[in-house]
Amino acid sequence: MTLPHPFNGRRAAIATMHGKEGAVSPVLSRWLGLHVERAEGVDTDALGTFTGEIARAGDMVEAARAKALLAIERTGASIGLGSEGAFGPHPVVPFLASGVEAIVLVDAENNHEIVAQRRTRTNYGFVTATPEEDFTPFLGRIGFPAHAVIVRPEACDDLFVVEKGVTDLRVLRAAVAGMSRRSSSGRALVQTDMRAHLNPTRMKTIHFVARALALRAARLCPACGAPGFGLVDVARGLPCAGCGAPTRKLLAELHGCRVCGHQEAKRQRAPSMRADPMWCDLCNP
Ligand SMILES: [Zn+2]
Ligand SMILES: [Zn+2]
């Protein structure tokens, strides 16, 4: 007989205005036995939005944690969930957009939290346009109208001048005309609306990260039984095949528990294994 998961039968709340519970709840319910409900009346947009009117406080895990704590506060559930995404140019590959998506689970009863964070595919993008220009190739690339866009003046001091959630081409053309008139550059800025309920690509990504969170939570610490045992660090220093000096290549993964601090080395390389000298600072400086 296997014992039920520590989260089994517990009540959790998710703070979202954008229908994310549909992407998060089923997998946590199926794998962990968590009952996830939506925290009503939590204005997650007040914590920062994707369109720049309200500056975000702290990094994204912190922002997701703030939402999770708000969900606990509003509902009295002992577990809170918060999700947060960030989008922009890919840090390594030029001209490619990239997204990072995080979900934080806060267990207030046990002063514990589990974080899942992944870099993901995204359709994030923007273009500037005048009403006379053809911006439909951009719309094709981002998957409009299944994916909504936001329109604002390209250059304008008032950041609150913005039309969000546009999914109709006629409405979009009218918005581009109106916003370019209000822009000192005479151009409108059309960008992807990254709110989950208006961006199916992002919703799929949130589902993917929710699975990663469930997977992480499903692993219990072998020492204390707390959920969320997993990768916390890596050990580097695989010896160089040429000179034997430690290289930057992986020796092992370190898996750990946030509650009791227990750690185990996983996927340890065989003692006979050596790294290609191309990874060695001495042989290949
Ligand atoms: Zn532990
Ligand atoms: Zn070497």
Coordinates of C-alpha atoms and ligand atoms in Angstrom, one line a residue:
M1 CA 0.0 0.0 0.0
T2 CA 1.3 3.4 -0.8
L3 CA 0.4 6.4 1.4
P4 CA -1.6 9.2 -0.2
H5 CA 0.4 12.3 -1.2
P6 CA 0.6 14.9 1.6
F7 CA -1.4 17.3 -0.6
N8 CA -4.2 14.8 -1.1
G9 CA -7.6 16.2 -0.3
R10 CA -6.3 19.6 0.6
R11 CA -7.9 22.9 -0.7
A12 CA -5.8 25.2 -2.8
A13 CA -6.7 28.5 -4.4
I14 CA -5.3 30.2 -7.5
A15 CA -5.3 33.9 -8.1
T16 CA -6.1 34.6 -11.7
M17 CA -8.3 36.9 -13.8
H18 CA -7.3 35.1 -17.0
G19 CA -8.8 31.6 -16.8
K20 CA -5.5 30.0 -15.9
E21 CA -7.2 27.6 -13.4
G22 CA -8.3 25.5 -16.4
A23 CA -4.6 24.9 -17.4
V24 CA -3.5 24.3 -13.8
S25 CA -6.2 22.6 -11.7
P26 CA -6.8 19.3 -13.6
V27 CA -3.2 18.2 -13.5
L28 CA -2.8 19.0 -9.8
S29 CA -6.0 17.3 -9.0
R30 CA -5.2 14.2 -11.0
W31 CA -1.6 13.8 -9.8
L32 CA -1.7 15.1 -6.2
G33 CA -5.4 15.0 -5.2
L34 CA -5.4 18.8 -4.7
H35 CA -8.8 20.6 -5.0
V36 CA -8.0 23.9 -6.7
E37 CA -10.5 26.7 -6.8
R38 CA -10.3 30.2 -8.3
A39 CA -9.8 33.0 -5.7
E40 CA -12.6 35.4 -6.5
G41 CA -12.0 39.1 -6.5
V42 CA -8.2 39.1 -6.7
D43 CA -7.1 41.8 -9.1
T44 CA -3.9 40.2 -10.3
D45 CA -3.5 43.0 -12.8
A46 CA -3.0 45.4 -9.8
L47 CA 0.2 43.4 -9.2
G48 CA 1.6 44.4 -12.6
T49 CA 0.4 43.9 -16.2
F50 CA 1.8 42.9 -19.5
T51 CA 1.2 46.3 -21.1
G52 CA 3.4 48.5 -18.9
E53 CA 0.9 50.7 -17.1
I54 CA 1.9 49.4 -13.7
A55 CA 5.5 48.6 -13.1
R56 CA 6.2 45.1 -11.8
A57 CA 7.6 44.8 -8.3
G58 CA 10.4 42.3 -7.9
D59 CA 11.2 39.4 -10.1
M60 CA 8.7 37.0 -11.5
V61 CA 8.9 34.3 -8.9
E62 CA 8.3 37.0 -6.3
A63 CA 5.4 38.3 -8.3
A64 CA 3.9 34.8 -8.6
R65 CA 4.4 34.3 -4.8
A66 CA 2.6 37.5 -4.1
K67 CA -0.4 36.2 -6.1
A68 CA -0.3 32.9 -4.3
L69 CA -0.3 34.6 -0.9
L70 CA -3.2 36.8 -2.0
A71 CA -5.2 33.8 -3.0
I72 CA -4.6 32.2 0.5
E73 CA -5.6 35.5 2.2
R74 CA -8.8 35.9 0.2
T75 CA -10.0 32.3 0.4
G76 CA -8.7 30.8 3.6
A77 CA -7.3 27.9 1.6
S78 CA -4.0 26.7 3.1
I79 CA -2.3 26.3 -0.3
G80 CA -2.0 29.2 -2.7
L81 CA -1.0 29.2 -6.4
G82 CA 0.3 32.1 -8.4
S83 CA 1.6 32.2 -12.0
E84 CA 3.7 34.8 -13.8
G85 CA 5.2 35.1 -17.2
A86 CA 7.9 37.3 -18.7
F87 CA 8.5 37.8 -22.4
G88 CA 11.0 39.5 -24.6
P89 CA 13.9 38.9 -27.0
H90 CA 15.7 35.6 -26.6
P91 CA 18.8 36.1 -24.4
V92 CA 21.0 34.1 -26.7
V93 CA 19.4 33.7 -30.1
P94 CA 18.9 37.0 -32.0
F95 CA 15.5 37.9 -33.5
L96 CA 13.8 35.1 -31.6
A97 CA 11.3 35.8 -28.9
S98 CA 11.4 33.9 -25.7
G99 CA 9.2 33.5 -22.6
V100 CA 9.8 32.5 -19.0
E101 CA 6.9 31.1 -17.1
A102 CA 6.8 30.4 -13.4
I103 CA 4.2 28.9 -11.1
V104 CA 4.7 29.1 -7.3
L105 CA 2.8 26.9 -4.9
V106 CA 2.8 28.2 -1.3
D107 CA 1.9 25.8 1.5
A108 CA 1.0 28.2 4.4
E109 CA 0.3 25.3 6.8
N110 CA 3.9 23.9 6.5
N111 CA 5.7 27.1 5.6
H112 CA 6.8 25.5 2.4
E113 CA 6.9 26.4 -1.2
I114 CA 7.5 24.6 -4.5
V115 CA 8.5 26.5 -7.7
A116 CA 8.4 25.4 -11.3
Q117 CA 10.0 27.7 -13.9
R118 CA 10.7 27.0 -17.5
R119 CA 11.9 29.0 -20.6
T120 CA 9.4 28.4 -23.3
R121 CA 8.3 29.0 -26.8
T122 CA 6.2 32.2 -27.3
N123 CA 4.6 34.2 -30.0
Y124 CA 5.5 37.5 -28.2
G125 CA 6.2 40.2 -30.8
F126 CA 5.3 43.7 -31.9
V127 CA 5.3 46.0 -34.9
T128 CA 4.8 49.7 -35.5
A129 CA 2.4 50.8 -38.2
T130 CA 0.4 53.6 -39.8
P131 CA -3.1 52.9 -41.1
E132 CA -1.7 52.9 -44.7
E133 CA 0.8 50.2 -44.0
D134 CA 0.2 46.5 -44.4
F135 CA 0.9 44.8 -41.0
T136 CA -1.0 41.6 -41.9
P137 CA 2.3 39.5 -42.2
F138 CA 2.9 40.3 -38.5
L139 CA -0.7 39.2 -37.7
G140 CA -0.1 36.0 -39.5
R141 CA 3.1 35.3 -37.6
I142 CA 1.6 35.7 -34.2
G143 CA -1.6 33.8 -34.9
F144 CA -4.2 36.6 -35.0
P145 CA -7.1 36.6 -34.3
A146 CA -6.9 33.4 -32.2
H147 CA -4.2 35.4 -30.3
A148 CA -5.3 39.0 -29.4
V149 CA -3.2 42.1 -29.7
I150 CA -2.8 45.4 -27.9
V151 CA -2.6 48.7 -29.7
R152 CA -1.1 51.9 -28.3
P153 CA 0.6 55.1 -29.6
E154 CA 4.2 54.4 -30.5
A155 CA 5.3 57.6 -28.7
C156 CA 3.0 59.0 -26.1
D157 CA 3.6 60.2 -22.5
D158 CA 0.3 58.7 -21.3
L159 CA 0.9 55.0 -20.8
F160 CA -2.8 54.5 -20.1
V161 CA -3.8 55.2 -23.7
V162 CA -4.1 51.6 -24.8
E163 CA -6.6 49.3 -26.4
K164 CA -6.3 45.7 -25.2
G165 CA -7.7 42.3 -26.2
V166 CA -8.3 43.2 -29.9
T167 CA -9.3 40.1 -31.9
D168 CA -11.2 41.8 -34.8
L169 CA -9.4 43.1 -37.9
R170 CA -11.8 46.0 -38.4
V171 CA -11.5 47.1 -34.7
L172 CA -7.7 46.7 -35.1
R173 CA -7.5 49.0 -38.2
A174 CA -9.6 51.6 -36.4
A175 CA -7.4 51.4 -33.3
V176 CA -4.2 51.7 -35.4
A177 CA -5.7 54.9 -37.0
G178 CA -6.7 56.3 -33.7
M179 CA -3.5 55.5 -31.9
S180 CA -1.2 56.8 -34.6
R181 CA -3.0 60.1 -34.5
R182 CA -2.2 60.3 -30.7
S183 CA 1.4 59.3 -31.3
S184 CA 4.1 62.1 -31.7
S185 CA 5.8 59.8 -34.2
G186 CA 2.5 59.3 -36.2
R187 CA 2.8 55.5 -35.7
A188 CA 0.9 53.0 -33.6
L189 CA 2.5 50.1 -31.8
V190 CA 0.7 46.7 -32.2
Q191 CA 1.9 44.0 -29.9
T192 CA 0.8 40.6 -28.7
D193 CA -1.6 40.6 -25.8
M194 CA 0.1 38.1 -23.4
R195 CA -2.8 37.6 -21.0
A196 CA -3.4 33.9 -20.9
H197 CA -7.1 33.8 -21.9
L198 CA -6.2 35.8 -25.0
N199 CA -3.1 33.9 -25.9
P200 CA -3.6 30.1 -26.5
T201 CA 0.1 29.6 -26.9
R202 CA 0.8 31.0 -23.5
M203 CA -2.1 29.0 -22.0
K204 CA -0.5 25.8 -23.3
T205 CA 2.8 26.8 -21.8
I206 CA 1.1 27.4 -18.4
H207 CA -0.3 23.9 -18.6
F208 CA 3.2 22.5 -19.4
V209 CA 4.7 24.3 -16.4
A210 CA 1.8 23.1 -14.2
R211 CA 2.7 19.6 -15.2
A212 CA 6.3 20.3 -14.2
L213 CA 5.1 21.6 -10.8
A214 CA 3.0 18.5 -10.3
L215 CA 5.9 16.3 -11.1
R216 CA 8.2 18.1 -8.7
A217 CA 5.5 18.1 -5.9
A218 CA 4.9 14.4 -6.5
R219 CA 8.5 13.6 -5.4
L220 CA 8.7 13.3 -1.7
C221 CA 11.9 13.9 0.3
P222 CA 13.4 10.5 1.3
A223 CA 14.4 11.9 4.7
C224 CA 11.3 13.9 5.9
G225 CA 8.6 13.1 3.4
A226 CA 8.0 16.7 2.3
P227 CA 6.8 17.2 -1.3
G228 CA 9.0 18.9 -3.9
F229 CA 12.2 17.0 -3.6
G230 CA 14.3 17.6 -6.8
L231 CA 17.1 19.4 -8.6
V232 CA 18.6 22.3 -6.5
D233 CA 22.1 22.5 -7.9
V234 CA 24.7 20.8 -10.1
A235 CA 28.2 19.8 -9.3
R236 CA 30.8 20.5 -12.0
G237 CA 34.4 19.3 -12.4
L238 CA 34.4 16.2 -14.6
P239 CA 38.2 15.5 -15.1
C240 CA 39.7 16.4 -18.5
A241 CA 40.7 13.5 -20.7
G242 CA 43.8 15.3 -21.7
C243 CA 45.3 16.6 -18.4
G244 CA 43.0 15.4 -15.6
A245 CA 42.1 18.8 -14.4
P246 CA 38.5 19.5 -13.4
T247 CA 36.4 21.0 -16.2
R248 CA 33.1 22.8 -16.4
K249 CA 31.3 19.6 -17.4
L250 CA 28.8 18.1 -15.0
L251 CA 29.8 15.6 -12.3
A252 CA 26.4 15.1 -10.8
E253 CA 23.0 16.7 -10.2
L254 CA 22.2 17.7 -6.6
H255 CA 18.7 17.0 -5.5
G256 CA 17.5 18.5 -2.3
C257 CA 14.7 19.2 0.1
R258 CA 13.7 22.8 1.0
V259 CA 12.2 21.7 4.3
C260 CA 14.9 19.6 6.0
G261 CA 17.9 20.4 3.8
H262 CA 18.6 16.8 2.9
Q263 CA 20.6 16.4 -0.3
E264 CA 21.5 13.5 -2.6
A265 CA 23.7 13.4 -5.7
K266 CA 21.9 12.0 -8.7
R267 CA 22.9 11.0 -12.2
Q268 CA 26.5 10.8 -11.0
R269 CA 29.1 10.3 -13.8
A270 CA 31.0 7.0 -13.7
P271 CA 34.5 7.4 -12.0
S272 CA 36.1 6.4 -15.3
M273 CA 34.3 9.1 -17.3
R274 CA 36.4 12.0 -18.7
A275 CA 35.5 15.3 -20.4
D276 CA 36.6 16.2 -23.9
P277 CA 39.6 18.6 -23.6
M278 CA 37.5 21.2 -25.5
W279 CA 35.8 21.9 -22.1
C280 CA 39.1 22.2 -20.2
D281 CA 40.4 25.7 -19.3
L282 CA 44.0 24.4 -19.3
C283 CA 44.0 22.4 -22.6
N284 CA 41.6 24.8 -24.4
P285 CA 41.9 28.2 -22.8
Ligands
ZN1 ZN 13.2 16.8 3.7
ZN2 ZN 42.9 19.5 -19.9

